[in-house]
Amino acid sequence: MKPKNLIYTFVSYAAHYDTPWGKGVAVEGIDRTAAIAHKHGIPVTWIVNGGSVPVLRERIVDWHARYGDDVILQSPFFIEDTGASKERFKAALARDWRIVEEAFPWVSTKVAARGKIYSEVIETLEELGFEGMWGYCWEQVWWDGITHKGIPWGAWYADPSRYKAPHPDGGSVVAFEWTARDLHATYHSGSPVVYSTDPNDVLRAGLCTGDDIEYWRRVFDDYLANTAHNDQVFFLQQQEAHEMEFTERFAVFPADHVEACAGMLDLFFAYVAQHPVTLTTVPEAVRLYRTRNADTAPVYMLTQDTGIRPQTNDYTVALGGTGGGPWPKTFLYYDKECQMAFVEGSCVPHRLRSYVGKGNMNDTFEEDVPQVFVRDYAREDGRISMTFEIGHHSPVPFGLVYWDDLAGYEIAECAGGADARIVGDELAFVRFALTGGPAAIALSLVKKTT
């Protein structure tokens, strides 16, 4: 592993609200959240808006100086707040950002935050010089009015004309997810809300309690293991400050839930801090991503089952149940052109998504997977070789996986216009593109000589 390659950020909504479920700024929840995070050396990224900045300015200035806290801006809702008018949206966003930069002159990276995202939002961010958009939800459908099924997880450059797809050529706005998901269980169960790092969701699902976060530890360990074959692995976590208090202003959850979530975060922050990972804020994470990557970076995640299951209750069955597993090891991959998933033992994608030429944002970008045949397979004398054959198929980004104990092996040859790499000593991943005609990909691996 390369723990420094794991970039951990903790985010907390700290906005002003005037809603049926809360009024004002959740100062008590903000102070509680800050105390727990700072106890373990975790800097907090506070999501503020024009109404909360005057209330929180002195606190955040102090926390920035002492703990490295930073701020990002809660974006207005494009439809609900500005009537789907790009001009009104742009004016409101610019107005609130002026409040932020006047209060916090040290802010150097402009990042917006909201879960309801549209192409016009990304376009506006580019026009106003924003470098990041936090709030994407991998695999999510309907929950909180957010349907993002089809997007990548983690971090990637958003295409301003296709907000759910990576930019095909570079990009300027880095998309960040709301809170990290259990990639393995989310993929197999279709339940990203339950299998996540959101404290209230995991608590309600019975995956964690105020004194038991073994589930979160195993999810974190899965991400950590994948630093071995990724330059950057982003682990973002979020908890709303208004869900960390039980007062007359905010009583979104009962008091015992607030206490349990505080306990969960305390234990998890301690676990994260035990590891030599990169602890940072969202603005710094955006800078790290932009510095290293000119395009959306390929991401290679070999995931496995945590073995921990949610309870069956009104929460977990709300979207039709969660799925119980057990599920096989699964390799998940994306780049700027596609997203693929492979289950252990199968060389063809279990899921194939192509972003190339796709413009319908109601789509999930899924493609049919062609039949693949393997000929001339041989495994002897420290050498493994085979040829993958695919017949006529429409042009599409594609990939194949060979599963085996590959400890000590390296790629000797990958012919046919493909690139190959070994991941986790458990698989060889071959990435190429189908062009319309038949394809033959020859792959050879050899045992390294000492």
Coordinates of C-alpha atoms in Angstrom, one line a residue:
M1 CA 0.0 0.0 0.0
K2 CA 0.9 3.7 -0.4
P3 CA -1.2 5.3 2.4
K4 CA -0.3 8.9 1.4
N5 CA -2.1 8.3 -1.9
L6 CA -5.4 8.1 0.1
I7 CA -6.8 11.7 0.3
Y8 CA -9.3 12.0 3.2
T9 CA -11.6 14.9 3.5
F10 CA -14.4 15.6 6.0
V11 CA -17.1 18.0 5.0
S12 CA -20.0 19.5 7.0
Y13 CA -23.0 21.5 5.9
A14 CA -23.0 24.7 7.9
A15 CA -25.5 26.8 6.0
H16 CA -28.3 29.1 7.1
Y17 CA -31.7 27.5 6.7
D18 CA -35.3 28.6 6.7
T19 CA -37.2 25.4 6.2
P20 CA -39.9 23.3 8.0
W21 CA -37.2 21.1 9.5
G22 CA -34.8 23.9 10.7
K23 CA -34.3 27.6 11.2
G24 CA -31.1 29.6 11.3
V25 CA -27.6 28.2 11.7
A26 CA -26.9 25.0 13.6
V27 CA -24.2 26.6 15.8
E28 CA -24.4 23.9 18.5
G29 CA -24.0 21.1 15.9
I30 CA -21.2 23.0 14.2
D31 CA -19.3 23.4 17.5
R32 CA -19.9 19.7 18.3
T33 CA -18.6 18.6 14.9
A34 CA -15.6 20.8 15.0
A35 CA -14.6 19.6 18.5
I36 CA -14.7 15.9 17.5
A37 CA -12.8 16.5 14.2
H38 CA -10.1 18.8 15.7
K39 CA -9.5 16.4 18.6
H40 CA -8.1 14.0 16.0
G41 CA -6.3 16.5 13.8
I42 CA -9.0 16.3 11.1
P43 CA -9.5 19.6 9.2
V44 CA -13.1 20.4 8.3
T45 CA -14.5 21.8 5.1
W46 CA -17.5 23.9 6.0
I47 CA -20.2 24.3 3.5
V48 CA -21.4 27.9 4.1
N49 CA -23.9 30.3 2.4
G50 CA -24.5 34.0 2.5
G51 CA -26.6 33.7 5.6
S52 CA -24.2 31.6 7.7
V53 CA -21.0 33.4 6.9
P54 CA -21.6 36.4 9.3
V55 CA -22.6 34.0 12.1
L56 CA -19.6 31.7 11.7
R57 CA -16.9 34.0 10.5
E58 CA -14.9 34.3 13.8
R59 CA -15.1 30.6 14.4
I60 CA -13.9 29.5 11.0
V61 CA -11.1 32.1 10.9
D62 CA -9.9 30.7 14.2
W63 CA -10.3 27.1 13.1
H64 CA -8.5 27.8 9.8
A65 CA -5.5 29.2 11.7
R66 CA -5.4 26.4 14.2
Y67 CA -6.5 23.3 12.3
G68 CA -6.5 24.2 8.6
D69 CA -10.3 24.3 8.2
D70 CA -11.6 25.7 4.9
V71 CA -14.9 26.7 3.3
I72 CA -16.8 25.9 0.1
L73 CA -20.0 27.6 -1.0
Q74 CA -23.5 26.1 -0.9
S75 CA -24.8 26.7 -4.3
P76 CA -28.4 27.9 -4.8
F77 CA -30.8 25.3 -6.2
F78 CA -30.9 25.9 -9.9
I79 CA -34.6 25.1 -10.2
E80 CA -36.1 25.7 -6.8
D81 CA -34.2 28.9 -6.0
T82 CA -33.6 30.5 -9.4
G83 CA -36.4 29.1 -11.5
A84 CA -34.0 27.3 -13.9
S85 CA -32.7 30.8 -15.0
K86 CA -29.0 30.6 -15.7
E87 CA -28.7 34.4 -15.4
R88 CA -30.4 34.4 -12.0
F89 CA -28.4 31.4 -10.8
K90 CA -25.2 33.0 -11.9
A91 CA -26.0 36.3 -10.1
A92 CA -27.0 34.5 -6.9
L93 CA -23.8 32.4 -6.9
A94 CA -21.6 35.4 -7.6
R95 CA -23.2 37.4 -4.8
D96 CA -22.7 34.7 -2.2
W97 CA -19.2 34.1 -3.3
R98 CA -18.4 37.8 -2.7
I99 CA -19.6 37.4 0.8
V100 CA -17.3 34.4 1.3
E101 CA -14.2 36.0 -0.1
E102 CA -14.7 39.2 1.9
A103 CA -15.0 37.2 5.1
F104 CA -12.2 34.7 4.4
P105 CA -9.6 36.5 2.2
W106 CA -7.3 33.4 2.4
V107 CA -9.8 31.4 0.3
S108 CA -7.9 30.7 -3.0
T109 CA -9.8 27.9 -4.6
K110 CA -13.5 28.4 -5.5
V111 CA -15.6 25.3 -4.9
A112 CA -19.4 25.0 -4.9
A113 CA -21.5 22.4 -3.2
R114 CA -25.0 21.0 -3.8
G115 CA -26.5 17.6 -4.7
K116 CA -28.9 18.7 -7.4
I117 CA -26.6 19.4 -10.3
Y118 CA -27.4 20.2 -13.9
S119 CA -25.3 21.1 -17.0
E120 CA -26.2 24.8 -16.5
V121 CA -24.7 24.6 -13.0
I122 CA -21.3 23.3 -14.3
E123 CA -21.4 25.8 -17.2
T124 CA -21.9 28.6 -14.7
L125 CA -19.2 27.4 -12.4
E126 CA -16.7 27.5 -15.3
E127 CA -17.8 31.0 -16.3
L128 CA -17.3 32.2 -12.8
G129 CA -13.9 30.6 -12.3
F130 CA -14.9 27.9 -9.9
E131 CA -12.6 24.8 -9.9
G132 CA -14.7 22.3 -8.1
M133 CA -18.3 21.0 -7.5
W134 CA -19.0 18.8 -4.5
G135 CA -22.2 16.8 -4.2
Y136 CA -22.3 14.0 -6.7
C137 CA -23.8 10.7 -5.5
W138 CA -22.5 7.5 -7.3
E139 CA -25.4 5.1 -8.2
Q140 CA -28.0 7.2 -6.4
V141 CA -31.6 7.2 -7.7
W142 CA -34.4 9.4 -6.4
W143 CA -33.2 9.8 -2.7
D144 CA -33.1 13.4 -1.7
G145 CA -34.3 14.3 -5.2
I146 CA -30.9 13.2 -6.6
T147 CA -30.5 10.8 -9.4
H148 CA -26.9 10.4 -10.5
K149 CA -26.8 6.8 -11.7
G150 CA -24.2 6.5 -14.4
I151 CA -21.6 8.9 -13.0
P152 CA -18.1 7.9 -11.8
W153 CA -17.3 7.9 -8.1
G154 CA -14.6 9.8 -6.3
A155 CA -13.1 12.7 -8.4
W156 CA -13.3 13.5 -12.1
Y157 CA -13.5 16.5 -14.4
A158 CA -17.2 17.3 -15.2
D159 CA -18.2 18.1 -18.7
P160 CA -20.2 21.4 -18.6
S161 CA -22.5 20.2 -21.4
R162 CA -23.0 16.8 -19.8
Y163 CA -23.0 17.1 -16.1
K164 CA -23.1 13.3 -15.5
A165 CA -20.2 12.5 -17.8
P166 CA -16.4 13.1 -17.6
H167 CA -15.0 15.8 -19.8
P168 CA -13.8 14.2 -23.0
D169 CA -10.7 16.5 -23.3
G170 CA -9.3 17.9 -20.1
G171 CA -11.8 20.0 -18.1
S172 CA -11.7 22.7 -15.4
V173 CA -14.3 21.8 -12.8
V174 CA -13.4 18.8 -10.6
A175 CA -16.5 16.8 -9.6
F176 CA -16.4 15.4 -6.0
E177 CA -18.8 13.0 -4.5
W178 CA -21.0 13.8 -1.5
T179 CA -19.8 11.0 0.8
A180 CA -17.8 7.9 0.0
R181 CA -19.8 4.7 -0.7
D182 CA -19.0 1.1 0.0
L183 CA -18.2 0.5 -3.6
H184 CA -18.5 -3.2 -3.4
A185 CA -21.9 -3.5 -1.7
T186 CA -23.3 -0.5 -3.5
Y187 CA -22.5 -2.0 -6.9
H188 CA -24.0 -5.4 -6.0
S189 CA -27.0 -4.3 -4.0
G190 CA -27.9 -1.1 -5.8
S191 CA -28.2 0.6 -2.3
P192 CA -25.7 3.5 -2.3
V193 CA -27.6 5.4 0.5
V194 CA -27.4 2.5 2.9
Y195 CA -23.9 1.3 2.1
S196 CA -22.1 4.6 2.7
T197 CA -20.1 6.7 5.1
D198 CA -23.0 9.0 6.0
P199 CA -23.4 8.6 9.8
N200 CA -27.2 8.9 10.0
D201 CA -27.8 6.5 7.1
V202 CA -25.4 3.9 8.4
L203 CA -26.8 4.2 11.9
R204 CA -30.4 3.9 10.8
A205 CA -29.4 0.9 8.7
G206 CA -27.8 -0.8 11.7
L207 CA -24.4 -1.1 10.0
C208 CA -22.7 0.9 12.7
T209 CA -23.6 2.1 16.2
G210 CA -22.3 4.8 18.5
D211 CA -19.6 2.4 19.8
D212 CA -19.2 0.0 16.9
I213 CA -17.8 1.2 13.6
E214 CA -16.2 -2.1 12.3
Y215 CA -18.2 -1.7 9.1
W216 CA -16.6 1.7 8.4
R217 CA -13.2 0.4 9.2
R218 CA -13.5 -2.3 6.6
V219 CA -14.8 0.1 4.0
F220 CA -11.8 2.4 4.7
D221 CA -9.4 -0.5 4.6
D222 CA -10.7 -1.4 1.2
Y223 CA -10.0 2.1 -0.2
L224 CA -6.6 2.0 1.6
A225 CA -5.6 -1.2 -0.1
N226 CA -6.3 0.3 -3.5
T227 CA -3.6 3.0 -2.9
A228 CA -1.2 0.3 -4.1
H229 CA -2.3 0.8 -7.7
N230 CA -3.7 4.4 -7.8
D231 CA -1.8 7.6 -7.5
Q232 CA -4.8 9.2 -5.8
V233 CA -7.7 7.5 -3.9
F234 CA -10.3 10.0 -2.7
F235 CA -12.2 9.2 0.5
L236 CA -14.7 12.0 1.1
Q237 CA -17.0 11.9 4.1
Q238 CA -19.8 14.3 5.1
Q239 CA -22.1 15.0 8.0
E240 CA -24.6 17.9 8.2
A241 CA -24.0 20.1 11.2
H242 CA -27.8 20.5 11.6
E243 CA -28.0 16.7 12.1
M244 CA -25.5 17.0 15.0
E245 CA -27.8 18.9 17.3
F246 CA -31.2 18.4 18.9
T247 CA -32.6 21.9 19.8
E248 CA -35.6 24.0 19.1
R249 CA -34.0 25.2 15.9
F250 CA -33.0 21.8 14.6
A251 CA -34.4 18.4 15.5
V252 CA -34.0 16.5 12.3
F253 CA -33.1 13.4 14.3
P254 CA -33.8 12.4 17.9
A255 CA -31.2 13.2 20.6
D256 CA -30.0 9.6 20.8
H257 CA -29.2 9.6 17.1
V258 CA -27.1 12.8 17.6
E259 CA -25.2 11.2 20.4
A260 CA -24.7 8.0 18.4
C261 CA -23.4 9.8 15.3
A262 CA -21.0 11.8 17.5
G263 CA -19.7 8.6 18.9
M264 CA -19.3 7.1 15.4
L265 CA -17.4 10.1 14.1
D266 CA -15.1 10.1 17.2
L267 CA -14.2 6.5 16.7
F268 CA -13.8 6.8 12.9
F269 CA -11.6 9.9 13.0
A270 CA -9.4 8.2 15.5
Y271 CA -9.1 5.2 13.1
V272 CA -8.3 7.4 10.1
A273 CA -5.7 9.4 12.1
Q274 CA -3.9 6.2 12.9
H275 CA -2.9 5.8 9.3
P276 CA -0.3 8.0 7.4
V277 CA -2.9 9.2 4.9
T278 CA -3.3 12.7 3.4
L279 CA -5.7 14.7 5.6
T280 CA -6.9 17.7 3.8
T281 CA -9.9 19.9 2.8
V282 CA -11.9 19.9 -0.4
P283 CA -10.3 23.0 -1.8
E284 CA -6.9 21.4 -1.3
A285 CA -8.1 18.1 -2.7
V286 CA -9.2 20.0 -5.8
R287 CA -5.8 21.6 -6.1
L288 CA -4.1 18.2 -5.7
Y289 CA -6.3 16.7 -8.4
R290 CA -5.8 19.6 -10.9
T291 CA -2.0 19.6 -10.3
R292 CA -1.6 15.9 -11.0
N293 CA -4.3 15.3 -13.7
A294 CA -4.8 17.2 -17.0
D295 CA -7.7 14.8 -17.8
T296 CA -10.0 12.6 -15.7
A297 CA -7.6 10.0 -14.2
P298 CA -8.2 6.3 -14.6
V299 CA -9.2 4.7 -11.3
Y300 CA -8.6 1.0 -10.5
M301 CA -10.5 -0.4 -7.5
L302 CA -10.3 -4.1 -6.5
T303 CA -13.1 -4.4 -3.9
Q304 CA -14.4 -7.1 -1.6
D305 CA -17.3 -7.8 0.7
T306 CA -17.1 -6.4 4.2
G307 CA -19.3 -9.3 5.4
I308 CA -21.4 -6.9 7.5
R309 CA -25.1 -6.5 6.7
P310 CA -27.8 -3.9 7.5
Q311 CA -30.9 -4.7 9.5
T312 CA -34.2 -5.2 7.9
N313 CA -36.3 -2.2 9.0
D314 CA -38.5 0.6 7.6
Y315 CA -35.4 2.5 6.5
T316 CA -33.6 -0.3 4.7
V317 CA -36.6 -1.5 2.8
A318 CA -37.7 2.0 1.7
L319 CA -36.2 1.6 -1.7
G320 CA -37.1 -2.1 -2.1
G321 CA -34.5 -3.7 0.2
T322 CA -30.7 -3.7 0.3
G323 CA -29.6 -7.1 -1.0
G324 CA -27.7 -9.4 1.3
G325 CA -24.8 -11.0 -0.5
P326 CA -22.3 -12.5 -0.1
W327 CA -20.8 -11.1 -3.2
P328 CA -17.6 -12.0 -5.1
K329 CA -14.5 -9.8 -5.4
T330 CA -15.2 -7.1 -7.9
F331 CA -12.9 -4.9 -10.0
L332 CA -14.3 -1.4 -10.7
Y333 CA -12.7 0.9 -13.2
Y334 CA -13.4 4.2 -14.9
D335 CA -11.7 6.8 -17.1
K336 CA -12.9 9.7 -19.2
E337 CA -14.5 7.4 -21.7
C338 CA -16.1 4.6 -19.8
Q339 CA -16.8 2.8 -16.6
M340 CA -16.6 -1.0 -16.1
A341 CA -17.1 -3.6 -13.4
F342 CA -15.8 -7.2 -13.4
V343 CA -16.7 -10.0 -11.0
E344 CA -14.1 -12.5 -9.9
G345 CA -13.6 -15.3 -12.4
S346 CA -15.1 -13.5 -15.5
C347 CA -13.0 -11.9 -18.1
V348 CA -15.9 -9.8 -19.6
P349 CA -17.4 -6.7 -18.0
H350 CA -20.4 -7.4 -15.7
R351 CA -21.3 -3.8 -16.4
L352 CA -20.1 -1.6 -19.3
R353 CA -20.8 2.1 -19.5
S354 CA -19.6 4.4 -22.3
Y355 CA -19.5 8.2 -22.1
V356 CA -18.4 8.6 -25.7
G357 CA -20.9 10.6 -27.7
K358 CA -23.6 10.3 -25.0
G359 CA -25.7 13.5 -24.4
N360 CA -28.8 12.3 -22.7
M361 CA -28.4 12.9 -19.0
N362 CA -31.4 10.7 -18.2
D363 CA -29.3 7.8 -19.5
T364 CA -27.1 5.6 -17.4
F365 CA -24.7 5.1 -20.4
E366 CA -24.9 1.3 -20.2
E367 CA -23.8 -0.8 -23.3
D368 CA -24.3 -4.4 -24.4
V369 CA -21.3 -6.6 -23.7
P370 CA -20.1 -8.6 -26.7
Q371 CA -19.2 -12.3 -26.6
V372 CA -15.5 -12.9 -25.9
F373 CA -13.6 -16.1 -26.7
V374 CA -10.2 -17.1 -25.4
R375 CA -7.9 -19.3 -27.5
D376 CA -4.3 -20.6 -27.1
Y377 CA -4.4 -20.3 -23.3
A378 CA -1.3 -21.6 -21.6
R379 CA 0.1 -21.4 -18.1
E380 CA 3.5 -23.1 -17.6
D381 CA 7.2 -22.5 -16.8
G382 CA 6.5 -19.0 -15.3
R383 CA 4.6 -17.8 -18.3
I384 CA 0.9 -17.2 -18.9
S385 CA -0.4 -16.4 -22.4
M386 CA -3.8 -16.2 -24.2
T387 CA -5.5 -14.4 -27.0
F388 CA -8.9 -12.8 -26.5
E389 CA -11.1 -12.8 -29.7
I390 CA -14.2 -10.6 -30.2
G391 CA -16.3 -10.5 -33.3
H392 CA -18.0 -7.6 -35.0
H393 CA -19.4 -5.1 -32.5
S394 CA -20.3 -1.5 -32.5
P395 CA -17.4 0.9 -31.6
V396 CA -17.2 1.3 -27.8
P397 CA -14.5 1.7 -25.1
F398 CA -13.8 -1.8 -23.7
G399 CA -11.8 -3.9 -21.3
L400 CA -11.1 -7.4 -20.2
V401 CA -9.7 -9.0 -17.0
Y402 CA -7.7 -12.2 -16.4
W403 CA -8.1 -13.4 -12.8
D404 CA -5.3 -15.5 -11.2
D405 CA -2.7 -15.5 -8.6
L406 CA -0.3 -13.1 -10.3
A407 CA 2.1 -12.5 -7.4
G408 CA 5.5 -12.0 -8.9
Y409 CA 4.3 -11.7 -12.5
E410 CA 4.6 -8.7 -14.9
I411 CA 3.1 -7.9 -18.3
A412 CA 5.4 -9.3 -21.0
E413 CA 3.3 -8.4 -24.1
C414 CA -0.1 -7.0 -24.8
A415 CA -0.7 -6.8 -28.6
G416 CA -3.7 -5.6 -30.5
G417 CA -3.7 -2.0 -29.6
A418 CA -4.4 -2.5 -25.9
D419 CA -2.8 -1.4 -22.6
A420 CA -2.4 -3.8 -19.7
R421 CA -1.6 -3.7 -16.0
I422 CA -1.6 -6.1 -13.0
V423 CA -3.9 -5.0 -10.2
G424 CA -3.4 -6.3 -6.6
D425 CA -1.5 -9.4 -7.8
E426 CA -5.0 -10.8 -8.5
L427 CA -5.9 -9.8 -12.0
A428 CA -4.5 -8.4 -15.3
F429 CA -6.6 -5.6 -16.7
V430 CA -6.6 -5.0 -20.5
R431 CA -8.0 -1.7 -21.7
F432 CA -8.7 -1.0 -25.4
A433 CA -11.4 0.1 -27.8
L434 CA -13.6 -1.9 -30.1
T435 CA -13.7 -0.2 -33.5
G436 CA -16.5 -2.1 -35.3
G437 CA -14.6 -4.9 -36.7
P438 CA -13.2 -8.2 -35.2
A439 CA -10.5 -7.8 -32.5
A440 CA -7.8 -10.1 -31.3
I441 CA -5.9 -9.2 -28.1
A442 CA -2.8 -11.3 -27.3
L443 CA -1.7 -11.1 -23.6
S444 CA 1.4 -12.6 -22.1
L445 CA 2.6 -12.5 -18.5
V446 CA 5.9 -13.7 -17.2
K447 CA 7.3 -14.4 -13.7
K448 CA 9.8 -11.7 -12.7
T449 CA 13.4 -12.8 -12.5
T450 CA 15.4 -11.7 -9.4

